[in-house]
Amino acid sequence: MAYVDQPAMSTRKIVSISLVVLLHALIGYAFITGLAMSVVKKVAKDLSVVDVVEEPPPPVEPPPPPPPEQKIEPPPLVSPPPIVSPPQIQAPVIQTVPVAPPPVITPTAPVAPPPPPAPTISKAAAAKGNPGSWVTQDDYPSSSIRNEEQGTTGLTFDVNSQGRIENCRITTSSGSPTLDNAACSLVTRRGRYSPALDAAGNPTGGGTKTLRFTWQLPKD
């Protein structure tokens, strides 16, 4: 029985509480509404029209005068410090030492052997015939006659082992190259000697002879 009656009691309690809340709400509404109306009436009664007058603007003060111009002096000129160029360092001079060329070794020429000793002459060379006949007046060059050239020619020559004359040379000039050359040429062509003999009696050369011929213009 207790379990059946408990839900019915709860429902009644809820309904009662709801009615109480509704009643309080109505009372509060009426109170608030009546109070608001009284306040509005009182405010409307106290309200009066007020003319609002705008205040005149305050006088405008003139702006203050500008401050006097101050002379701005230019900053003092500061000369830049002098540019000091760094000392130039010269590169060391490299001296090249010339390399001496290798010595040129010239082979020494062999010493020439001494000339053979002159053969011992047992008999000197002798002229065959008269040497004066080797150059005659008929051999006078015609050009020298026209130029009237005359004089004495001295000759020196060698006699070889066959007794012939060679290596004729002028030792004294007649003053005319034509006469000197004619004398040497005639003596070499015409002169003959018996060759010199060595110690064994064999013919040998090496004999030297000297002759002189006088050229004289023919008389008319």
CSV table of N, CA and C in Angstrom, one decimal, residues 11-158:
chain,number,residue,atom,x,y,z
A,11,THR,N,2.3,14.1,-7.1
A,11,THR,CA,1.6,14.9,-8.1
A,11,THR,C,0.9,16.1,-7.5
A,12,ARG,N,0.3,15.9,-6.4
A,12,ARG,CA,-0.4,17.0,-5.7
A,12,ARG,C,0.6,18.0,-5.3
A,13,LYS,N,1.7,17.6,-4.8
A,13,LYS,CA,2.7,18.6,-4.4
A,13,LYS,C,3.2,19.5,-5.5
A,14,ILE,N,3.3,18.9,-6.7
A,14,ILE,CA,3.8,19.6,-7.9
A,14,ILE,C,2.7,20.6,-8.3
A,15,VAL,N,1.5,20.3,-8.3
A,15,VAL,CA,0.4,21.2,-8.7
A,15,VAL,C,0.3,22.3,-7.7
A,16,SER,N,0.5,22.1,-6.4
A,16,SER,CA,0.5,23.2,-5.4
A,16,SER,C,1.6,24.2,-5.7
A,17,ILE,N,2.7,23.7,-5.9
A,17,ILE,CA,3.9,24.5,-6.1
A,17,ILE,C,3.7,25.4,-7.4
A,18,SER,N,3.1,24.8,-8.4
A,18,SER,CA,2.9,25.6,-9.6
A,18,SER,C,1.9,26.7,-9.4
A,19,LEU,N,0.8,26.5,-8.6
A,19,LEU,CA,-0.1,27.5,-8.4
A,19,LEU,C,0.5,28.6,-7.6
A,20,VAL,N,1.3,28.3,-6.7
A,20,VAL,CA,1.9,29.3,-5.8
A,20,VAL,C,2.8,30.2,-6.7
A,21,VAL,N,3.6,29.6,-7.6
A,21,VAL,CA,4.5,30.3,-8.5
A,21,VAL,C,3.7,31.3,-9.4
A,22,LEU,N,2.5,30.8,-9.9
A,22,LEU,CA,1.7,31.6,-10.8
A,22,LEU,C,1.2,32.8,-10.1
A,23,LEU,N,0.7,32.6,-8.8
A,23,LEU,CA,0.2,33.6,-8.0
A,23,LEU,C,1.2,34.7,-7.8
A,24,HIS,N,2.4,34.3,-7.5
A,24,HIS,CA,3.5,35.3,-7.3
A,24,HIS,C,3.8,36.1,-8.5
A,25,ALA,N,3.7,35.4,-9.6
A,25,ALA,CA,4.0,36.1,-10.9
A,25,ALA,C,3.0,37.1,-11.2
A,26,LEU,N,1.7,36.9,-10.9
A,26,LEU,CA,0.6,37.8,-11.2
A,26,LEU,C,0.8,39.0,-10.3
A,27,ILE,N,1.1,38.8,-9.0
A,27,ILE,CA,1.2,39.9,-8.1
A,27,ILE,C,2.4,40.7,-8.5
A,28,GLY,N,3.5,40.1,-8.9
A,28,GLY,CA,4.6,40.9,-9.3
A,28,GLY,C,4.4,41.8,-10.5
A,29,TYR,N,3.6,41.2,-11.4
A,29,TYR,CA,3.3,41.9,-12.7
A,29,TYR,C,2.5,43.2,-12.4
A,30,ALA,N,1.4,42.9,-11.5
A,30,ALA,CA,0.6,44.0,-11.2
A,30,ALA,C,1.4,45.1,-10.4
A,31,PHE,N,2.2,44.7,-9.6
A,31,PHE,CA,3.0,45.7,-8.8
A,31,PHE,C,3.9,46.5,-9.7
A,32,ILE,N,4.5,45.8,-10.6
A,32,ILE,CA,5.5,46.5,-11.5
A,32,ILE,C,4.7,47.4,-12.4
A,33,THR,N,3.6,47.0,-12.9
A,33,THR,CA,2.8,47.8,-13.9
A,33,THR,C,2.3,49.1,-13.2
A,34,GLY,N,1.7,48.9,-12.0
A,34,GLY,CA,1.2,50.1,-11.3
A,34,GLY,C,2.3,51.1,-10.9
A,35,LEU,N,3.4,50.6,-10.4
A,35,LEU,CA,4.5,51.4,-10.1
A,35,LEU,C,5.1,52.2,-11.2
A,36,ALA,N,5.1,51.5,-12.4
A,36,ALA,CA,5.7,52.2,-13.6
A,36,ALA,C,4.8,53.3,-14.0
A,37,MET,N,3.4,53.2,-13.9
A,37,MET,CA,2.5,54.2,-14.4
A,37,MET,C,2.6,55.4,-13.4
A,38,SER,N,2.8,55.2,-12.2
A,38,SER,CA,3.0,56.4,-11.3
A,38,SER,C,4.2,57.1,-11.5
A,39,VAL,N,5.2,56.4,-11.8
A,39,VAL,CA,6.5,57.1,-12.1
A,39,VAL,C,6.4,57.9,-13.3
A,40,VAL,N,5.7,57.4,-14.4
A,40,VAL,CA,5.6,58.2,-15.6
A,40,VAL,C,4.8,59.4,-15.4
A,41,LYS,N,3.7,59.3,-14.6
A,41,LYS,CA,2.9,60.5,-14.4
A,41,LYS,C,3.7,61.6,-13.6
A,42,LYS,N,4.5,61.2,-12.6
A,42,LYS,CA,5.3,62.2,-11.9
A,42,LYS,C,6.3,62.8,-12.7
A,43,VAL,N,6.9,62.1,-13.6
A,43,VAL,CA,8.0,62.7,-14.4
A,43,VAL,C,7.3,63.6,-15.4
A,44,ALA,N,6.1,63.3,-16.0
A,44,ALA,CA,5.5,64.2,-16.9
A,44,ALA,C,5.0,65.5,-16.2
A,45,LYS,N,4.7,65.4,-14.9
A,45,LYS,CA,4.3,66.6,-14.2
A,45,LYS,C,5.5,67.5,-14.0
A,46,ASP,N,6.6,67.0,-13.6
A,46,ASP,CA,7.8,67.8,-13.3
A,46,ASP,C,8.5,68.3,-14.6
A,47,LEU,N,8.1,67.8,-15.7
A,47,LEU,CA,8.9,68.2,-16.9
A,47,LEU,C,8.5,69.6,-17.4
A,48,SER,N,9.4,70.5,-17.6
A,48,SER,CA,9.2,71.8,-18.1
A,48,SER,C,10.1,72.1,-19.3
A,49,VAL,N,9.6,73.0,-20.2
A,49,VAL,CA,10.4,73.3,-21.4
A,49,VAL,C,11.4,74.3,-21.1
A,50,VAL,N,12.7,74.0,-21.5
A,50,VAL,CA,13.8,74.9,-21.2
A,50,VAL,C,14.5,75.2,-22.5
A,51,ASP,N,14.6,76.5,-22.8
A,51,ASP,CA,15.3,77.0,-24.0
A,51,ASP,C,16.8,76.9,-23.8
A,52,VAL,N,17.4,76.2,-24.6
A,52,VAL,CA,18.9,76.1,-24.6
A,52,VAL,C,19.5,77.1,-25.5
A,53,VAL,N,20.2,78.0,-24.9
A,53,VAL,CA,20.9,79.1,-25.6
A,53,VAL,C,22.4,78.7,-25.8
A,54,GLU,N,22.8,78.7,-27.1
A,54,GLU,CA,24.2,78.3,-27.4
A,54,GLU,C,25.2,79.4,-26.9
A,55,GLU,N,26.2,79.1,-26.3
A,55,GLU,CA,27.2,80.0,-25.8
A,55,GLU,C,28.0,80.5,-27.0
A,56,PRO,N,28.3,81.8,-27.0
A,56,PRO,CA,29.2,82.3,-28.1
A,56,PRO,C,30.6,81.6,-28.1
A,57,PRO,N,31.2,81.4,-29.2
A,57,PRO,CA,32.5,80.8,-29.3
A,57,PRO,C,33.5,81.8,-28.6
A,58,PRO,N,34.5,81.2,-28.0
A,58,PRO,CA,35.5,82.1,-27.3
A,58,PRO,C,36.3,82.8,-28.4
A,59,PRO,N,36.8,84.0,-28.0
A,59,PRO,CA,37.5,84.8,-29.0
A,59,PRO,C,38.8,84.0,-29.5
A,60,VAL,N,39.0,84.2,-30.8
A,60,VAL,CA,40.2,83.5,-31.4
A,60,VAL,C,41.4,84.3,-31.1
A,61,GLU,N,42.4,83.8,-30.4
A,61,GLU,CA,43.6,84.5,-30.2
A,61,GLU,C,44.5,84.4,-31.4
A,62,PRO,N,45.2,85.5,-31.7
A,62,PRO,CA,46.1,85.5,-32.9
A,62,PRO,C,47.3,84.5,-32.6
A,63,PRO,N,47.7,83.9,-33.6
A,63,PRO,CA,48.9,83.0,-33.4
A,63,PRO,C,50.1,83.7,-33.0
A,64,PRO,N,50.9,83.1,-32.2
A,64,PRO,CA,52.1,83.8,-31.7
A,64,PRO,C,53.1,84.1,-32.9
A,65,PRO,N,53.8,85.2,-32.8
A,65,PRO,CA,54.7,85.5,-33.9
A,65,PRO,C,55.8,84.4,-34.0
A,66,PRO,N,56.2,84.2,-35.3
A,66,PRO,CA,57.2,83.1,-35.5
A,66,PRO,C,58.5,83.5,-34.8
A,67,PRO,N,59.2,82.6,-34.3
A,67,PRO,CA,60.5,82.9,-33.7
A,67,PRO,C,61.5,83.5,-34.7
A,68,PRO,N,62.4,84.3,-34.2
A,68,PRO,CA,63.4,84.9,-35.2
A,68,PRO,C,64.3,83.8,-35.8
A,69,GLU,N,64.6,84.1,-37.0
A,69,GLU,CA,65.4,83.2,-37.7
A,69,GLU,C,66.8,83.1,-37.1
A,70,GLN,N,67.2,82.0,-36.9
A,70,GLN,CA,68.6,81.8,-36.3
A,70,GLN,C,69.5,81.4,-37.4
A,71,LYS,N,70.6,82.2,-37.5
A,71,LYS,CA,71.6,81.8,-38.5
A,71,LYS,C,72.3,80.5,-38.2
A,72,ILE,N,72.2,79.6,-39.1
A,72,ILE,CA,72.8,78.3,-38.9
A,72,ILE,C,74.2,78.4,-39.6
A,73,GLU,N,75.2,78.4,-38.8
A,73,GLU,CA,76.5,78.5,-39.4
A,73,GLU,C,76.9,77.1,-39.9
A,74,PRO,N,77.5,77.1,-41.1
A,74,PRO,CA,78.0,75.8,-41.7
A,74,PRO,C,79.0,75.2,-40.8
A,75,PRO,N,79.0,73.9,-40.8
A,75,PRO,CA,80.1,73.2,-39.9
A,75,PRO,C,81.4,73.5,-40.5
A,76,PRO,N,82.4,73.6,-39.6
A,76,PRO,CA,83.8,73.9,-40.1
A,76,PRO,C,84.3,72.8,-41.0
A,77,LEU,N,85.0,73.3,-42.1
A,77,LEU,CA,85.6,72.4,-43.0
A,77,LEU,C,86.7,71.6,-42.4
A,78,VAL,N,86.6,70.4,-42.4
A,78,VAL,CA,87.7,69.5,-41.9
A,78,VAL,C,88.4,68.9,-43.1
A,79,SER,N,89.7,69.3,-43.2
A,79,SER,CA,90.5,68.8,-44.3
A,79,SER,C,90.8,67.3,-44.1
A,80,PRO,N,90.6,66.5,-45.1
A,80,PRO,CA,90.9,65.1,-44.8
A,80,PRO,C,92.4,64.9,-44.6
A,81,PRO,N,92.7,63.9,-43.8
A,81,PRO,CA,94.1,63.6,-43.6
A,81,PRO,C,94.9,63.3,-44.9
A,82,PRO,N,96.1,63.8,-44.9
A,82,PRO,CA,96.9,63.5,-46.2
A,82,PRO,C,97.0,62.0,-46.4
A,83,ILE,N,96.9,61.7,-47.7
A,83,ILE,CA,97.1,60.3,-48.1
A,83,ILE,C,98.6,59.9,-48.2
A,84,VAL,N,99.0,59.1,-47.4
A,84,VAL,CA,100.4,58.6,-47.3
A,84,VAL,C,100.5,57.3,-48.1
A,85,SER,N,101.1,57.5,-49.3
A,85,SER,CA,101.3,56.3,-50.1
A,85,SER,C,102.3,55.3,-49.4
A,86,PRO,N,102.0,54.1,-49.4
A,86,PRO,CA,103.0,53.2,-48.8
A,86,PRO,C,104.3,53.1,-49.6
A,87,PRO,N,105.4,52.9,-48.9
A,87,PRO,CA,106.7,52.9,-49.6
A,87,PRO,C,106.7,51.7,-50.6
A,88,GLN,N,107.2,52.0,-51.8
A,88,GLN,CA,107.2,51.0,-52.8
A,88,GLN,C,108.4,50.1,-52.6
A,89,ILE,N,108.1,48.8,-52.5
A,89,ILE,CA,109.1,47.8,-52.3
A,89,ILE,C,109.6,47.3,-53.6
A,90,GLN,N,110.8,47.6,-53.9
A,90,GLN,CA,111.4,47.1,-55.2
A,90,GLN,C,111.8,45.7,-55.1
A,91,ALA,N,111.4,45.0,-56.2
A,91,ALA,CA,111.7,43.6,-56.2
A,91,ALA,C,113.2,43.4,-56.3
A,92,PRO,N,113.8,42.5,-55.6
A,92,PRO,CA,115.2,42.3,-55.7
A,92,PRO,C,115.6,41.9,-57.2
A,93,VAL,N,116.7,42.6,-57.6
A,93,VAL,CA,117.2,42.3,-58.9
A,93,VAL,C,118.0,41.0,-58.9
A,94,ILE,N,117.5,40.1,-59.8
A,94,ILE,CA,118.1,38.8,-59.9
A,94,ILE,C,119.1,38.9,-61.0
A,95,GLN,N,120.3,38.7,-60.6
A,95,GLN,CA,121.4,38.8,-61.6
A,95,GLN,C,121.7,37.3,-62.0
A,96,THR,N,121.7,37.2,-63.3
A,96,THR,CA,122.0,35.9,-63.9
A,96,THR,C,123.5,35.8,-64.1
A,97,VAL,N,124.0,34.8,-63.6
A,97,VAL,CA,125.5,34.6,-63.8
A,97,VAL,C,125.7,33.9,-65.1
A,98,PRO,N,126.3,34.5,-66.0
A,98,PRO,CA,126.5,33.8,-67.3
A,98,PRO,C,127.4,32.6,-67.1
A,99,VAL,N,126.9,31.6,-67.7
A,99,VAL,CA,127.6,30.3,-67.6
A,99,VAL,C,128.6,30.3,-68.7
A,100,ALA,N,129.8,30.0,-68.3
A,100,ALA,CA,130.9,30.0,-69.3
A,100,ALA,C,130.8,28.8,-70.2
A,101,PRO,N,130.9,29.1,-71.5
A,101,PRO,CA,130.8,28.0,-72.4
A,101,PRO,C,131.9,27.0,-72.2
A,102,PRO,N,131.6,25.8,-72.5
A,102,PRO,CA,132.7,24.8,-72.3
A,102,PRO,C,133.9,25.1,-73.2
A,103,PRO,N,135.0,24.9,-72.7
A,103,PRO,CA,136.2,25.2,-73.4
A,103,PRO,C,136.3,24.4,-74.7
A,104,VAL,N,136.7,25.1,-75.8
A,104,VAL,CA,136.8,24.4,-77.1
A,104,VAL,C,138.3,23.9,-77.1
A,105,ILE,N,138.3,22.6,-77.2
A,105,ILE,CA,139.6,22.0,-77.3
A,105,ILE,C,140.0,21.8,-78.7
A,106,THR,N,140.9,22.6,-79.1
A,106,THR,CA,141.4,22.5,-80.5
A,106,THR,C,142.6,21.5,-80.6
A,107,PRO,N,142.4,20.5,-81.3
A,107,PRO,CA,143.5,19.6,-81.4
A,107,PRO,C,144.8,20.2,-82.0
A,108,THR,N,145.8,20.0,-81.3
A,108,THR,CA,147.1,20.6,-81.7
A,108,THR,C,147.6,19.9,-82.9
A,109,ALA,N,147.9,20.8,-83.9
A,109,ALA,CA,148.4,20.2,-85.2
A,109,ALA,C,149.8,19.5,-84.9
A,110,PRO,N,149.9,18.4,-85.5
A,110,PRO,CA,151.3,17.8,-85.3
A,110,PRO,C,152.4,18.7,-85.8
A,111,VAL,N,153.4,18.6,-85.0
A,111,VAL,CA,154.6,19.4,-85.4
A,111,VAL,C,155.2,18.9,-86.7
A,112,ALA,N,155.3,19.8,-87.7
A,112,ALA,CA,155.9,19.4,-89.0
A,112,ALA,C,157.3,18.9,-88.8
A,113,PRO,N,157.5,17.8,-89.4
A,113,PRO,CA,158.9,17.3,-89.3
A,113,PRO,C,159.9,18.3,-89.9
A,114,PRO,N,161.1,18.3,-89.4
A,114,PRO,CA,162.1,19.3,-89.9
A,114,PRO,C,162.4,18.9,-91.4
A,115,PRO,N,162.7,19.9,-92.2
A,115,PRO,CA,163.0,19.6,-93.6
A,115,PRO,C,164.2,18.7,-93.7
A,116,PRO,N,164.2,18.0,-94.7
A,116,PRO,CA,165.4,17.1,-94.8
A,116,PRO,C,166.7,17.9,-95.1
A,117,PRO,N,167.7,17.5,-94.6
A,117,PRO,CA,169.0,18.2,-94.8
A,117,PRO,C,169.3,18.4,-96.3
A,118,ALA,N,169.9,19.5,-96.6
A,118,ALA,CA,170.2,19.7,-98.0
A,118,ALA,C,171.3,18.7,-98.4
A,119,PRO,N,171.0,18.2,-99.6
A,119,PRO,CA,172.0,17.2,-100.1
A,119,PRO,C,173.4,17.8,-100.2
A,120,THR,N,174.3,16.9,-100.0
A,120,THR,CA,175.7,17.4,-100.1
A,120,THR,C,176.0,17.5,-101.6
A,121,ILE,N,176.4,18.6,-102.0
A,121,ILE,CA,176.7,18.8,-103.4
A,121,ILE,C,178.2,18.6,-103.7
A,122,SER,N,178.4,17.6,-104.5
A,122,SER,CA,179.8,17.3,-104.8
A,122,SER,C,180.3,18.1,-106.0
A,123,LYS,N,179.3,18.4,-106.9
A,123,LYS,CA,179.6,19.2,-108.1
A,123,LYS,C,178.4,20.2,-108.3
A,124,ALA,N,178.7,21.5,-108.5
A,124,ALA,CA,177.7,22.4,-108.7
A,124,ALA,C,177.2,22.4,-110.1
A,125,ALA,N,176.0,22.9,-110.3
A,125,ALA,CA,175.4,23.0,-111.7
A,125,ALA,C,176.2,24.0,-112.5
A,126,ALA,N,176.4,23.7,-113.8
A,126,ALA,CA,177.2,24.5,-114.6
A,126,ALA,C,176.3,24.8,-115.9
A,127,ALA,N,176.4,26.1,-116.3
A,127,ALA,CA,175.6,26.5,-117.5
A,127,ALA,C,176.1,25.8,-118.8
A,128,LYS,N,175.2,25.5,-119.6
A,128,LYS,CA,175.6,24.9,-120.9
A,128,LYS,C,175.5,26.0,-121.9
A,129,GLY,N,176.7,26.3,-122.5
A,129,GLY,CA,176.8,27.4,-123.4
A,129,GLY,C,177.0,28.8,-122.7
A,130,ASN,N,176.8,29.9,-123.5
A,130,ASN,CA,177.0,31.2,-122.9
A,130,ASN,C,175.6,31.8,-122.5
A,131,PRO,N,175.5,32.1,-121.2
A,131,PRO,CA,174.2,32.6,-120.7
A,131,PRO,C,173.9,34.0,-121.4
A,132,GLY,N,174.9,34.7,-121.8
A,132,GLY,CA,174.6,36.0,-122.5
A,132,GLY,C,173.9,35.8,-123.8
A,133,SER,N,173.9,34.6,-124.3
A,133,SER,CA,173.2,34.4,-125.6
A,133,SER,C,171.7,34.0,-125.4
A,134,TRP,N,171.4,33.9,-124.1
A,134,TRP,CA,170.0,33.5,-123.8
A,134,TRP,C,169.0,34.8,-124.0
A,135,VAL,N,169.6,36.0,-123.9
A,135,VAL,CA,168.8,37.2,-124.1
A,135,VAL,C,169.7,38.1,-125.0
A,136,THR,N,169.2,38.3,-126.3
A,136,THR,CA,170.0,39.1,-127.2
A,136,THR,C,169.2,40.4,-127.6
A,137,GLN,N,169.9,41.3,-128.4
A,137,GLN,CA,169.3,42.5,-128.8
A,137,GLN,C,168.1,42.3,-129.7
A,138,ASP,N,168.1,41.2,-130.3
A,138,ASP,CA,166.9,40.9,-131.2
A,138,ASP,C,165.6,40.6,-130.4
A,139,ASP,N,165.8,40.3,-129.1
A,139,ASP,CA,164.7,40.0,-128.2
A,139,ASP,C,164.1,41.3,-127.6
A,140,TYR,N,164.5,42.4,-128.0
A,140,TYR,CA,164.1,43.7,-127.4
A,140,TYR,C,162.6,43.9,-127.8
A,141,PRO,N,161.7,44.0,-126.8
A,141,PRO,CA,160.3,44.2,-127.1
A,141,PRO,C,160.0,45.4,-127.9
A,142,SER,N,159.2,45.3,-128.9
A,142,SER,CA,158.9,46.5,-129.8
A,142,SER,C,158.2,47.6,-129.0
A,143,SER,N,157.4,47.2,-128.1
A,143,SER,CA,156.7,48.3,-127.3
A,143,SER,C,157.7,49.1,-126.4
A,144,SER,N,158.7,48.4,-125.9
A,144,SER,CA,159.7,49.1,-125.1
A,144,SER,C,160.5,50.0,-126.0
A,145,ILE,N,160.8,49.6,-127.3
A,145,ILE,CA,161.5,50.5,-128.2
A,145,ILE,C,160.7,51.7,-128.4
A,146,ARG,N,159.4,51.5,-128.7
A,146,ARG,CA,158.6,52.7,-129.0
A,146,ARG,C,158.5,53.6,-127.8
A,147,ASN,N,158.5,53.0,-126.6
A,147,ASN,CA,158.4,53.8,-125.3
A,147,ASN,C,159.8,54.3,-124.8
A,148,GLU,N,160.8,53.8,-125.6
A,148,GLU,CA,162.2,54.2,-125.2
A,148,GLU,C,162.6,53.7,-123.8
A,149,GLU,N,162.3,52.4,-123.5
A,149,GLU,CA,162.5,51.8,-122.2
A,149,GLU,C,163.8,51.0,-122.3
A,150,GLN,N,164.7,51.2,-121.3
A,150,GLN,CA,165.9,50.5,-121.2
A,150,GLN,C,166.4,50.4,-119.7
A,151,GLY,N,167.4,49.5,-119.5
A,151,GLY,CA,167.8,49.4,-118.1
A,151,GLY,C,168.4,48.0,-117.9
A,152,THR,N,168.8,47.7,-116.6
A,152,THR,CA,169.4,46.4,-116.3
A,152,THR,C,168.4,45.6,-115.4
A,153,THR,N,168.2,44.3,-115.8
A,153,THR,CA,167.3,43.4,-115.0
A,153,THR,C,168.2,42.4,-114.3
A,154,GLY,N,168.0,42.3,-113.0
A,154,GLY,CA,168.7,41.2,-112.2
A,154,GLY,C,167.7,40.1,-111.9
A,155,LEU,N,168.2,38.8,-112.2
A,155,LEU,CA,167.4,37.6,-112.0
A,155,LEU,C,168.0,36.7,-111.1
A,156,THR,N,167.1,35.9,-110.4
A,156,THR,CA,167.5,34.8,-109.5
A,156,THR,C,166.6,33.6,-109.9
A,157,PHE,N,167.2,32.4,-110.0
A,157,PHE,CA,166.3,31.3,-110.4
A,157,PHE,C,167.0,30.0,-109.8
A,158,ASP,N,166.2,28.9,-109.9
A,158,ASP,CA,166.6,27.6,-109.4
A,158,ASP,C,166.9,26.7,-110.5
